[in-house]
Short mmCIF file of C-alpha atoms and ligand atoms in Angstrom, two decimals:
data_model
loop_
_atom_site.label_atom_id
_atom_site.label_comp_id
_atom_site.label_asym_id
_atom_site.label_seq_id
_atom_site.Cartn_x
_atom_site.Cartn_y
_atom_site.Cartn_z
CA UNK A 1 19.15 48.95 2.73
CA UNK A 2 16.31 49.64 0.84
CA UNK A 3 16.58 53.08 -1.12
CA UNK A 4 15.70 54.98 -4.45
CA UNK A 5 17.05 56.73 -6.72
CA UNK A 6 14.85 59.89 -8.33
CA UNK A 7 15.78 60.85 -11.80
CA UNK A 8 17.66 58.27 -14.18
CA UNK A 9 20.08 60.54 -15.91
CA UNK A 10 24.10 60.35 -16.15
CA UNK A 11 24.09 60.69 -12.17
CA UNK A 12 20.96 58.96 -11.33
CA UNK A 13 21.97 55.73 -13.42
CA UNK A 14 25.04 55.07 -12.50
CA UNK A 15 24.45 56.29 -8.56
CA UNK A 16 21.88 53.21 -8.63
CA UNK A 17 23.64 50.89 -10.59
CA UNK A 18 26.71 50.86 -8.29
CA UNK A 19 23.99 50.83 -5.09
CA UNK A 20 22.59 47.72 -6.45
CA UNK A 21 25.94 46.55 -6.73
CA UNK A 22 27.54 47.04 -3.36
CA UNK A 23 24.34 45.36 -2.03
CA UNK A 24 20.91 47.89 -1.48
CA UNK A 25 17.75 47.43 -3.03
CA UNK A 26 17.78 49.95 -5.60
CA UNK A 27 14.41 51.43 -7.48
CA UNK A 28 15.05 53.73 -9.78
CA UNK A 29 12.41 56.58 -10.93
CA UNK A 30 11.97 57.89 -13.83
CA UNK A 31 9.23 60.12 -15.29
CA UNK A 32 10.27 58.24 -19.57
CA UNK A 33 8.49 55.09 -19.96
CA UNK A 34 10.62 54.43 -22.75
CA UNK A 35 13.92 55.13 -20.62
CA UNK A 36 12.85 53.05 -17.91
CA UNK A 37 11.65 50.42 -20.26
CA UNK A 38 15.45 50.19 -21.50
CA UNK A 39 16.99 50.52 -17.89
CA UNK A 40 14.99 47.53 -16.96
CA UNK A 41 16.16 45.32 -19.61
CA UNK A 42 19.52 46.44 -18.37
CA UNK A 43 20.12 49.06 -21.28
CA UNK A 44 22.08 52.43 -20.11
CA UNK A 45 20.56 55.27 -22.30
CA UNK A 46 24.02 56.78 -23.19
CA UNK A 47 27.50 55.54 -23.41
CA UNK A 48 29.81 55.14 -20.36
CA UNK A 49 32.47 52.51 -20.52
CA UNK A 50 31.48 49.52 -17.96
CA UNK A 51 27.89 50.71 -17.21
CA UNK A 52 26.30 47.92 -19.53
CA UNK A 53 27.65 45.46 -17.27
CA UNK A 54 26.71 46.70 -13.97
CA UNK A 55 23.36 47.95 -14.69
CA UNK A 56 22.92 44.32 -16.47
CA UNK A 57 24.38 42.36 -13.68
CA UNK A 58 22.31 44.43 -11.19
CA UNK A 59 19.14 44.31 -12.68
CA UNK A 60 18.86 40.12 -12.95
CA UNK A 61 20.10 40.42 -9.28
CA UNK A 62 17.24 41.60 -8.64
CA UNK A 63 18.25 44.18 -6.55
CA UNK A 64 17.90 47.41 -9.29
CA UNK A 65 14.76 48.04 -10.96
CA UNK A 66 12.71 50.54 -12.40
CA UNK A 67 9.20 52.50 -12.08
CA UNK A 68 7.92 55.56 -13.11
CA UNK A 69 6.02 57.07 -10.07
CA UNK A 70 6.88 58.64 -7.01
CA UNK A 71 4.06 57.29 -5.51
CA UNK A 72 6.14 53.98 -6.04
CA UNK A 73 9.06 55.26 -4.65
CA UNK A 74 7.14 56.51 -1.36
CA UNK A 75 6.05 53.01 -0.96
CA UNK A 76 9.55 50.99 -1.15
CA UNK A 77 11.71 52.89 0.63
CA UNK A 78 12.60 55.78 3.41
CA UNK A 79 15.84 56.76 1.85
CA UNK A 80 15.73 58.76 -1.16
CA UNK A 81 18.34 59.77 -3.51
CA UNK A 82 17.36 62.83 -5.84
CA UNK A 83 19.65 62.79 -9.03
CA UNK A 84 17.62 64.87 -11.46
CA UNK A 85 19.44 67.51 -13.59
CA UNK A 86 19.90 71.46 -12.83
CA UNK A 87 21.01 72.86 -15.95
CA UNK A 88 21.81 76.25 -16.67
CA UNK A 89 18.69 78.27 -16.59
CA UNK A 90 17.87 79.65 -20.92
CA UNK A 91 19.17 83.39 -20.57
CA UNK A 92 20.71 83.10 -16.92
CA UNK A 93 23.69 82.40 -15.18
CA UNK A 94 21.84 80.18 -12.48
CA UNK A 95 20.83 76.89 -12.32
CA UNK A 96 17.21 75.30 -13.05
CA UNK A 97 16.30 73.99 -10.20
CA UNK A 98 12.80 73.16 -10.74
CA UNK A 99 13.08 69.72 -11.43
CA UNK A 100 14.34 69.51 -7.71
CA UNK A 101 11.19 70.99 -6.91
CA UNK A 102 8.95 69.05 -8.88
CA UNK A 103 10.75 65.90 -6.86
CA UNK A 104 10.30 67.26 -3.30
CA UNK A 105 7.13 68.54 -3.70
CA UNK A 106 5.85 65.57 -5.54
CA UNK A 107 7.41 62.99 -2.92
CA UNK A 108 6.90 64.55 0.22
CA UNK A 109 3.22 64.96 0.82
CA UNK A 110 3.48 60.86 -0.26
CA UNK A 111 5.65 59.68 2.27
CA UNK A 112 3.88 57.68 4.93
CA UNK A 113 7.02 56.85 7.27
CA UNK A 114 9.78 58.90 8.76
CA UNK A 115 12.22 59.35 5.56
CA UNK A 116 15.42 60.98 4.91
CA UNK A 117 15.31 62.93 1.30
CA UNK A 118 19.28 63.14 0.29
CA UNK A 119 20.05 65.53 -3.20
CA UNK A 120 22.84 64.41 -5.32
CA UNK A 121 21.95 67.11 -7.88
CA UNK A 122 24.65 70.00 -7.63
CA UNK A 123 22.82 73.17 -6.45
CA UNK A 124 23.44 76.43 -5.67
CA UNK A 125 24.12 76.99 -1.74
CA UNK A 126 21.02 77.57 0.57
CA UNK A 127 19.18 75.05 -2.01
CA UNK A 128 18.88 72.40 0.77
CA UNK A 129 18.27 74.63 3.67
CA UNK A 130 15.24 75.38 1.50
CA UNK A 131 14.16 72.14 0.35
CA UNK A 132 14.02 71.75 4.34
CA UNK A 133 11.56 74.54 4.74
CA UNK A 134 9.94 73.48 2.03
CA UNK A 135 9.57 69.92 3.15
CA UNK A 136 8.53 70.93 6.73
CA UNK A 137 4.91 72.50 4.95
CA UNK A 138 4.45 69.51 2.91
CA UNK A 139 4.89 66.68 5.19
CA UNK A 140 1.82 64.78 6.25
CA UNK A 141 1.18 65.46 9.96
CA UNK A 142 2.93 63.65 12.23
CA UNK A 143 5.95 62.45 9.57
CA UNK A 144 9.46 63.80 10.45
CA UNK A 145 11.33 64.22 6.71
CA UNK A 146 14.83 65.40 6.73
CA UNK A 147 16.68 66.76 4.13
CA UNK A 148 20.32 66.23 3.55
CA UNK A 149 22.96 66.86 0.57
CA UNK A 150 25.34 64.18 -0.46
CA UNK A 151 27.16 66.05 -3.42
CA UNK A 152 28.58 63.50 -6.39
CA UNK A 153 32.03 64.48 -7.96
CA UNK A 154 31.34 61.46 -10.94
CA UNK A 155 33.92 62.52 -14.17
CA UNK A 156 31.80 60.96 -17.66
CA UNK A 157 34.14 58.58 -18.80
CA UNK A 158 35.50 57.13 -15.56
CA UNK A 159 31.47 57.34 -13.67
CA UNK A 160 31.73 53.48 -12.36
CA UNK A 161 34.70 53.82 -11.24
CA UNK A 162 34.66 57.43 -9.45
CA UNK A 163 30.68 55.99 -7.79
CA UNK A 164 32.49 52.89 -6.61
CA UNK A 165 35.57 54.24 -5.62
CA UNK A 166 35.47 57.55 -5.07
CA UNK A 167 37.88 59.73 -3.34
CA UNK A 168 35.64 60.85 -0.93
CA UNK A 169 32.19 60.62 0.24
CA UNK A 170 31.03 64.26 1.66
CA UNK A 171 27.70 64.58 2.94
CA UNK A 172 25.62 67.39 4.63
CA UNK A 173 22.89 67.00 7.31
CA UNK A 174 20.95 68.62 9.72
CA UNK A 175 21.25 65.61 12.27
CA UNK A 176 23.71 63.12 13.65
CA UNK A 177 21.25 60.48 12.56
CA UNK A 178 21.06 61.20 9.08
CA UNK A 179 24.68 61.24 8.80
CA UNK A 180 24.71 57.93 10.51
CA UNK A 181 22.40 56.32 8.49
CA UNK A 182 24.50 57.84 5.01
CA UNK A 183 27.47 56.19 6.51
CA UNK A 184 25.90 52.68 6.90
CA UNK A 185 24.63 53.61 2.87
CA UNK A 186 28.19 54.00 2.44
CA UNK A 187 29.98 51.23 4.53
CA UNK A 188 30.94 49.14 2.21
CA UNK A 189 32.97 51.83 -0.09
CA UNK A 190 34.31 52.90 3.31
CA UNK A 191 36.28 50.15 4.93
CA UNK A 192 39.12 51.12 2.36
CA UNK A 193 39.54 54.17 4.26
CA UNK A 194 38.11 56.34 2.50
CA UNK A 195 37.46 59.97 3.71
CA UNK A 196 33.92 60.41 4.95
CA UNK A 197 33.27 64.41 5.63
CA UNK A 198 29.74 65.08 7.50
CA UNK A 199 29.52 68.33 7.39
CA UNK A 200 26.60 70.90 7.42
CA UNK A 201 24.28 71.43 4.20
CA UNK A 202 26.21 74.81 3.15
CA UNK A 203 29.47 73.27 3.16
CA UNK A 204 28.49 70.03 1.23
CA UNK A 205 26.72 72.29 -1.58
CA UNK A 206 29.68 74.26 -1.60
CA UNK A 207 31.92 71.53 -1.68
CA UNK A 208 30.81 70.18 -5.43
CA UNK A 209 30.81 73.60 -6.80
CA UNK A 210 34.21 74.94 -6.05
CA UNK A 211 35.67 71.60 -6.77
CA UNK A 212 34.37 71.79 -10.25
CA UNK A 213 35.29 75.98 -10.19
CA UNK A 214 39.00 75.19 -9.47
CA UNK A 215 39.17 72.06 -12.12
CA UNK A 216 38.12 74.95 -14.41
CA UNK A 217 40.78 77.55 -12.75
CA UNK A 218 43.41 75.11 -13.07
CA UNK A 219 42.80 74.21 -17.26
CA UNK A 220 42.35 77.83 -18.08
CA UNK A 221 45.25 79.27 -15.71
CA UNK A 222 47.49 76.12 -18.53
CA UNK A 223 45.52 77.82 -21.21
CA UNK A 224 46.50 81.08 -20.41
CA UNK A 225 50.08 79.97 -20.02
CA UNK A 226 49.98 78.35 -23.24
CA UNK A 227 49.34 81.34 -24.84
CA UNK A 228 52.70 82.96 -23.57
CA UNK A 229 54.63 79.62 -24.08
CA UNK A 230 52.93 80.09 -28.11
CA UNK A 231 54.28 84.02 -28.44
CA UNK A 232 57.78 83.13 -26.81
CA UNK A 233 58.50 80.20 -28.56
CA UNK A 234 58.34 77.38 -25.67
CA UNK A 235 56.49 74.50 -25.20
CA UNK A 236 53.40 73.99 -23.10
CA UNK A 237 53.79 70.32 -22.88
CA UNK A 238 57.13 70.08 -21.36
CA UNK A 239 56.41 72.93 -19.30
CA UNK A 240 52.91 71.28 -17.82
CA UNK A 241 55.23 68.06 -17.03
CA UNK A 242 58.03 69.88 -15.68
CA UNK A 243 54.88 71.63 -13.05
CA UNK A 244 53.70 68.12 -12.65
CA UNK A 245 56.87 67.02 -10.81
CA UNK A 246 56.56 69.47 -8.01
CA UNK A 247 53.92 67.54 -5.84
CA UNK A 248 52.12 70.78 -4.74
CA UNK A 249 51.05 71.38 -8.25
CA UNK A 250 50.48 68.00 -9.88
CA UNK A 251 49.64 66.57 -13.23
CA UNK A 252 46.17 66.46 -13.41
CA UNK A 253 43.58 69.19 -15.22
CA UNK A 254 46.59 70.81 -16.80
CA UNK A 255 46.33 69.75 -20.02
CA UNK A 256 46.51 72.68 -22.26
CA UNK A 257 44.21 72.83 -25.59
CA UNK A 258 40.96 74.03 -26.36
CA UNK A 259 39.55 74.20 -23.07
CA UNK A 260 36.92 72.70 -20.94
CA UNK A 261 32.84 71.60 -21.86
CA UNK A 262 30.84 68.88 -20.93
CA UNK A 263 27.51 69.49 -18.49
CA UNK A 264 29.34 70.35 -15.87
CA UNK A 265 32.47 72.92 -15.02
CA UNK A 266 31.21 75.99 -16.80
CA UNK A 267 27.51 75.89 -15.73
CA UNK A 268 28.87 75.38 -11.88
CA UNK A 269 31.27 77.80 -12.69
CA UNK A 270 28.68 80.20 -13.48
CA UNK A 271 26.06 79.43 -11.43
CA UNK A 272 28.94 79.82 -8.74
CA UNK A 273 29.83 83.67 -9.62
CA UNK A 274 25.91 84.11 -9.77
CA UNK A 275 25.34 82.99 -6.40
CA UNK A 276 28.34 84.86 -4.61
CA UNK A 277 26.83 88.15 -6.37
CA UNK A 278 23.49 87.29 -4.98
CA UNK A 279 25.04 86.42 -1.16
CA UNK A 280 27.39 89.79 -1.60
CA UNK A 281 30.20 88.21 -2.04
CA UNK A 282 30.55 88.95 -6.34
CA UNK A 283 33.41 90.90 -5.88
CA UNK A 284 35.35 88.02 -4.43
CA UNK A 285 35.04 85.91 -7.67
CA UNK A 286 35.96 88.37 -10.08
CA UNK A 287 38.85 85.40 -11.17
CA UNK A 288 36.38 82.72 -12.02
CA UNK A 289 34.45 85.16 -14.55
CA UNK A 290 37.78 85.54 -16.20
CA UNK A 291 38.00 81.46 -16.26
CA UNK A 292 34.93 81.06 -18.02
CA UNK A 293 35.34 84.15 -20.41
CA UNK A 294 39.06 82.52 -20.87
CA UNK A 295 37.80 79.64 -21.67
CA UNK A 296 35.28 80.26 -24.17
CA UNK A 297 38.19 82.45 -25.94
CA UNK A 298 39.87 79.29 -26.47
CA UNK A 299 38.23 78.11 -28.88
CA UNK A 300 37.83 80.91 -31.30
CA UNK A 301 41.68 80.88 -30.63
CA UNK A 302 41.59 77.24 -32.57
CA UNK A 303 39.31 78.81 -35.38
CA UNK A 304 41.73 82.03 -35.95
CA UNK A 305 44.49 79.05 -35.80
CA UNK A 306 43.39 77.06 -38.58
CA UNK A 307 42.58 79.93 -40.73
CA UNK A 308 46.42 80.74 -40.23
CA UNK A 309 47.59 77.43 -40.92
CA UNK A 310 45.46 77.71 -44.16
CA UNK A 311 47.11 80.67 -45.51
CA UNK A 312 44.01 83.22 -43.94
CA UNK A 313 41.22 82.02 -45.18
CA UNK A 314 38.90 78.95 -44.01
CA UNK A 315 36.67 79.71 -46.80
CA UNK A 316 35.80 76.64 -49.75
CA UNK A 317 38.56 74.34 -47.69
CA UNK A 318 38.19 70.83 -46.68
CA UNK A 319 38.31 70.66 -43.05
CA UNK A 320 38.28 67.33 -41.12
CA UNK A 321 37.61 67.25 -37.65
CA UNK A 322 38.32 64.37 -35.02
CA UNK A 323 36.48 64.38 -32.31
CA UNK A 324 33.00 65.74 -31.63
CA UNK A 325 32.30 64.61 -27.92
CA UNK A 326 33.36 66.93 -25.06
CA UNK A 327 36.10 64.64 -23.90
CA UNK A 328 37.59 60.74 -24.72
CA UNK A 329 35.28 57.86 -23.65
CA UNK A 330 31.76 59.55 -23.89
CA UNK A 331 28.81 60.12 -26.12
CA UNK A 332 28.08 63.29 -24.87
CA UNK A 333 27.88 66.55 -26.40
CA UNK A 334 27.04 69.21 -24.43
CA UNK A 335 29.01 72.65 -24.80
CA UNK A 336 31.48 70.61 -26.70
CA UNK A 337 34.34 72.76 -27.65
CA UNK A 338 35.36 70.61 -30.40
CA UNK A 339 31.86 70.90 -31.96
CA UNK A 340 32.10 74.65 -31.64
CA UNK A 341 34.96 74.88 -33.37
CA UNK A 342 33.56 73.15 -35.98
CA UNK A 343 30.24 74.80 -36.09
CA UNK A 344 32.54 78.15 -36.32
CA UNK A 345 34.43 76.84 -39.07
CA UNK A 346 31.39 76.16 -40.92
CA UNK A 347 30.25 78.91 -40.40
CA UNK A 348 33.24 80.72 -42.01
CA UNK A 349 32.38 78.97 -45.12
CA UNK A 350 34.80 76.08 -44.26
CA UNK A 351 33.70 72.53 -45.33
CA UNK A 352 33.53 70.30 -42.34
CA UNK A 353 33.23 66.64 -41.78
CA UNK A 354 33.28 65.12 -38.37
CA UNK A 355 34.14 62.19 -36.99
CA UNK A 356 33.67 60.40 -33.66
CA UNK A 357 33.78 57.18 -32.90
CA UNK A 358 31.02 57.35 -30.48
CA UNK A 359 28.91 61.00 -30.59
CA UNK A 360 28.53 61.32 -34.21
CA UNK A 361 24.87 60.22 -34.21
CA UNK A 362 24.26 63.32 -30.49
CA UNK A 363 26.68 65.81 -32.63
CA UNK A 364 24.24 65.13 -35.32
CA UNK A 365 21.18 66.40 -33.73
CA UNK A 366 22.90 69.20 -32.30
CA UNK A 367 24.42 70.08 -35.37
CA UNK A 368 22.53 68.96 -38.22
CA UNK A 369 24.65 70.96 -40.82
CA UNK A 370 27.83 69.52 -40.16
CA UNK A 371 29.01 66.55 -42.33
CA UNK A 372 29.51 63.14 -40.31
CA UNK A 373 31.55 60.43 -41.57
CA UNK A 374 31.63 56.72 -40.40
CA UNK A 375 35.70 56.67 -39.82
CA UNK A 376 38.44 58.95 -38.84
CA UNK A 377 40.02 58.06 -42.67
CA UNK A 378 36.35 59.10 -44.47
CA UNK A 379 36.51 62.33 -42.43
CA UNK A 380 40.10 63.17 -43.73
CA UNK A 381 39.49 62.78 -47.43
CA UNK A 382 40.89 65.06 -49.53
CA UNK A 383 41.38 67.49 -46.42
CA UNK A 384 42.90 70.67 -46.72
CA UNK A 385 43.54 70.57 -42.80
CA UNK A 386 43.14 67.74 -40.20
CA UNK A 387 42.21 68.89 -36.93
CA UNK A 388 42.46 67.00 -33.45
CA UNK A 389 39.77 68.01 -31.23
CA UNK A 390 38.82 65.23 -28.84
CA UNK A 391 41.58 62.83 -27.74
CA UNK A 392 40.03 59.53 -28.43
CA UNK A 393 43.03 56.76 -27.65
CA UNK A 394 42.49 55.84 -31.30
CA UNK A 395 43.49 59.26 -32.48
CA UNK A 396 46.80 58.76 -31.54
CA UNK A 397 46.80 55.53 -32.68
CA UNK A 398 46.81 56.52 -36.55
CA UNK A 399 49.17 55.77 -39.02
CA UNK A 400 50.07 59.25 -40.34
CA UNK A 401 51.54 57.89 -43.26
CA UNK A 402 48.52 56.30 -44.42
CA UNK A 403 46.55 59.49 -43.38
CA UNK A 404 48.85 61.78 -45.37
CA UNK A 405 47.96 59.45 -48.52
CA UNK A 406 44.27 60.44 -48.07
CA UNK A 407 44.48 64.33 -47.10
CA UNK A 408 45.05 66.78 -50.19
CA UNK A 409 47.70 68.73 -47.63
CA UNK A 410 49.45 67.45 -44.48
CA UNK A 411 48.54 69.73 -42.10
CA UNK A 412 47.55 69.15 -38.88
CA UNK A 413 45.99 71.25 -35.49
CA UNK A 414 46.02 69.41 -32.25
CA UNK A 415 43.53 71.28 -30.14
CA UNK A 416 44.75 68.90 -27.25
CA UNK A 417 48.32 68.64 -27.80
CA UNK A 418 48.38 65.14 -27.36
CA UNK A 419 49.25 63.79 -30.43
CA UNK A 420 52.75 61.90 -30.91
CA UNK A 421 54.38 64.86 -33.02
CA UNK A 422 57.67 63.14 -34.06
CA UNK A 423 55.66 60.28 -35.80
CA UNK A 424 53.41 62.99 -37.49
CA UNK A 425 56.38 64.97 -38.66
CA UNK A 426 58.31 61.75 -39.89
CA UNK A 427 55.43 60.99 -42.23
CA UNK A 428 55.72 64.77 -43.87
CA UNK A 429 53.02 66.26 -41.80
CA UNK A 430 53.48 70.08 -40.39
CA UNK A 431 52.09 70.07 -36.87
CA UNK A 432 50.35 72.89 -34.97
CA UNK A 433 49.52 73.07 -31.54
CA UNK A 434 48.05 75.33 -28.91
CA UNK A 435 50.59 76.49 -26.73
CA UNK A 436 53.73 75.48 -28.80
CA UNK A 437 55.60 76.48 -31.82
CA UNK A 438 54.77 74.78 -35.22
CA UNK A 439 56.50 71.90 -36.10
C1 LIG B 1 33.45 67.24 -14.18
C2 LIG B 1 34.17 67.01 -12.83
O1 LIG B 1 35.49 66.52 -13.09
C3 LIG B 1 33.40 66.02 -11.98
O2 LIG B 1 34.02 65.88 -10.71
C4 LIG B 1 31.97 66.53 -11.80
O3 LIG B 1 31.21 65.61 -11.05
C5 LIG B 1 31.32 66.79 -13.14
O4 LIG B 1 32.13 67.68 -13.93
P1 LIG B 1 33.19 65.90 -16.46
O5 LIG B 1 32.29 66.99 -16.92
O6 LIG B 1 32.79 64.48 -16.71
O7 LIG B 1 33.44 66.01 -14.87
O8 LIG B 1 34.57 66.15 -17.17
P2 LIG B 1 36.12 66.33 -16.80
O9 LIG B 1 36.82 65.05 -16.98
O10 LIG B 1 36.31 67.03 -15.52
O11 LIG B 1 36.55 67.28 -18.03
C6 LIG B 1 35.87 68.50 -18.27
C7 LIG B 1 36.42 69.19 -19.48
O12 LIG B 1 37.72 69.70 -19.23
C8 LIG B 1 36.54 68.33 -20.73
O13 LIG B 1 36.10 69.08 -21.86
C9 LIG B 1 38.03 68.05 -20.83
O14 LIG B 1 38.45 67.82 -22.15
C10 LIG B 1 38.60 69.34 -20.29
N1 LIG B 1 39.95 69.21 -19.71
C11 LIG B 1 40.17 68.38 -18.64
C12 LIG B 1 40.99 69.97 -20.23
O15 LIG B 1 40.82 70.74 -21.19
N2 LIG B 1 42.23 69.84 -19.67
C13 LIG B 1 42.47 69.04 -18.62
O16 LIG B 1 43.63 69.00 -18.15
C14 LIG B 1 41.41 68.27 -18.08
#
């Protein structure tokens, strides 16, 4: 099938990369020359681990390329894929949607054949049921455009692999037709049996949102229980395995630490508890306010931490923090909690040098007054405290005998509990984590 894909950021990318790859005819828009000057020589504008491949592979197939116009996405195709961003609106709750509008109200009064418009973009629900209203006065007469919602639950890290083999595919339409034609999109990620859900627009917006609003629930609800597990002396990582075993409750999003960030879970979160207040229905979400609040506690919790483990007082000491991107196996920074805790120990008149083995250059623009170093080891010299903040594989890799040679004290924080303690407390280091007593 011939389709494109509007907007060439983390979602729009990969969405096209892995349509190329299963077989469509991909064009990707963009509104950056200089992006889509990079995507066509088959360069991904961030890191995500196997996207170099399979945008390179796809693009000398022939079968993904890239143009800046909407006028040139009218022209090659009837199926289009919106993937531009809704961040959190500055000094709101909700989400900006108006580079969803700029799309739809750009394309539309283009389109010269019946077309299907599909969002990707997580939106508030009653977005799409909009869009639709919208559409219907900016169609040229005698064009039928429909509007559909095809939500994209994509984790940074793990986005080729989630696109390609996701867990489900869930999409919302006004018309048996549309969901059709999104299933023959689909086909070739289906025959595995994977869950297709057509459902109607509501449900599919609503889908994406409370999945990310429970992910959240679930890592501050460990958080919390961390906390208690800290003041009575037990420890949160047994405890979240033990939970794991019972197959109602499972493993996953319980690791305790410093919390959640990234693009995603609080601004859905948010824009989540804004919408309910705006439909009536705020009172019912009183629980996720406490998530995000929760949340956000957590890492001042790491900062009053640290200042313990330093006798009080972060002021004049060395700090060394690993691990600036929001989570293992990204570049990106966004609402990083292991940034903020850095930027708040700086702030407290603490010395801080980063490290990351792939955000330093993204932490550095967003935090220009933070020191960087090129290694994990450069980071740690002459450190009064070593603290663990993203849980890059080779984090726990480290020798923390040859570590301890570097630090001036052997202290260490692991905001993500993660680290193998025994081997840190062999080599003479003292070990403090969130959720469990010090070692
Ligand atoms: C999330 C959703 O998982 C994905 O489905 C959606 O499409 C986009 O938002 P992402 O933002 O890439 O994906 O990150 P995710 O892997 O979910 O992690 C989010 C944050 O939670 C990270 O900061 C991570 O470190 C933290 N986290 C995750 C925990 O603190 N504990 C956990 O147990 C799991």
């Amino acid at each position: 099938m011939r389709m494109t894909v509007i907007g060439t950021g983390y979602l729009g990318v990969v969405h096209a990369a892995c349509m190329a790859d299963i077989g469509h005819d991909v064009l990707g828009i963009d509104t950056d020359p200089q992006k889509v000057a990079l995507l066509m020589q088959g360069h991904p504008p961030f890191y995500e681990p196997g996207l170099d491949e399979l945008l390179r592979s796809s693009v000398a197939s022939g079968r993904l390329r890239f143009a800046t116009s909407l006028a040139q996405a009218a022209d090659f195709a009837d199926l289009h894929f919106i993937c531009v961003g809704t961040p959190q609106r500055p000094g709101s709750q909700h989400l900006e949607l108006s580079g969803v509008h700029a799309v739809v109200d750009g394309l539309v009064p283009l389109l010269r054949r019946d077309s299907l418009i599909v969002g990707k973009s997580t939106v508030p629900v009653g977005t799409a049921a909009a869009i639709g209203c919208r559409i219907a006065g900016l169609a040229p007469p005698g064009i039928g455009v429909g509007i559909a919602w095809n939500p994209e639950f994509l984790r940074e890290g793990r986005a080729v692999q989630d696109t390609l083999a996701p867990d489900r595919i869930v999409v919302g339409t006004e018309s048996v037709a549309a969901a059709e034609l999104l299933r023959i999109a689909y086909q070739p990620m289906l025959t595995a049996g994977l869950p297709f859900i057509a459902t109607d627009l509501s449900t599919a917006e609503l889908v994406k949102i409370s999945a990310n609003a429970f992910l959240a629930t679930k890592i501050s609800f460990i958080n919390a229980v961390a906390d208690v597990c800290e003041a009575a002396g037990g420890d949160i990582s047994t405890l979240t395995e033990a939970l794991g075993h019972d197959s109602r409750i499972g493993q996953s999003y319980l690791s305790a630490g410093i919390g959640f960030g990234g693009s995603c879970l609080a601004k859905d979160l948010r824009a989540f508890v804004a919408r309910a207040d705006e439909l009536g229905a705020g009172d019912s979400v009183g629980l996720l306010r406490e998530v995000d609040e929760y949340n956000l506690r957590r890492r001042s919790r790491a900062v009053e931490i640290t200042a313990d483990v330093l006798g009080g007082s972060l002021w004049e000491q060395n700090v060394a923090v690993l691990g600036a991107a929001f989570k293992p196996d990204t570049d990106d920074v966004r609402d990083s909690p292991a940034l903020h805790v850095a930027a708040a120990m700086h702030e407290l008149g603490a010395r801080v040098r980063v490290h990351d083995p792939k955000a330093n250059e993204n932490a550095r623009v967003a935090h220009p007054s933070l020191d960087y170093a090129p290694t994990a080891e450069k980071a740690c010299e002459a450190a009064d405290v070593v603290l663990h903040l993203t849980e890059w594989r080779q984090y726990r890799d480290i020798d923390p005998a040859a570590l301890g040679a570097i630090v001036r004290q052997r202290r260490m924080v692991d905001g993500r509990n993660s680290l193998p303690v025994q081997r840190w407390l062999d080599a003479g280091w003292t070990v403090r984590g969130l959720g469990r007593a010090t070692f």
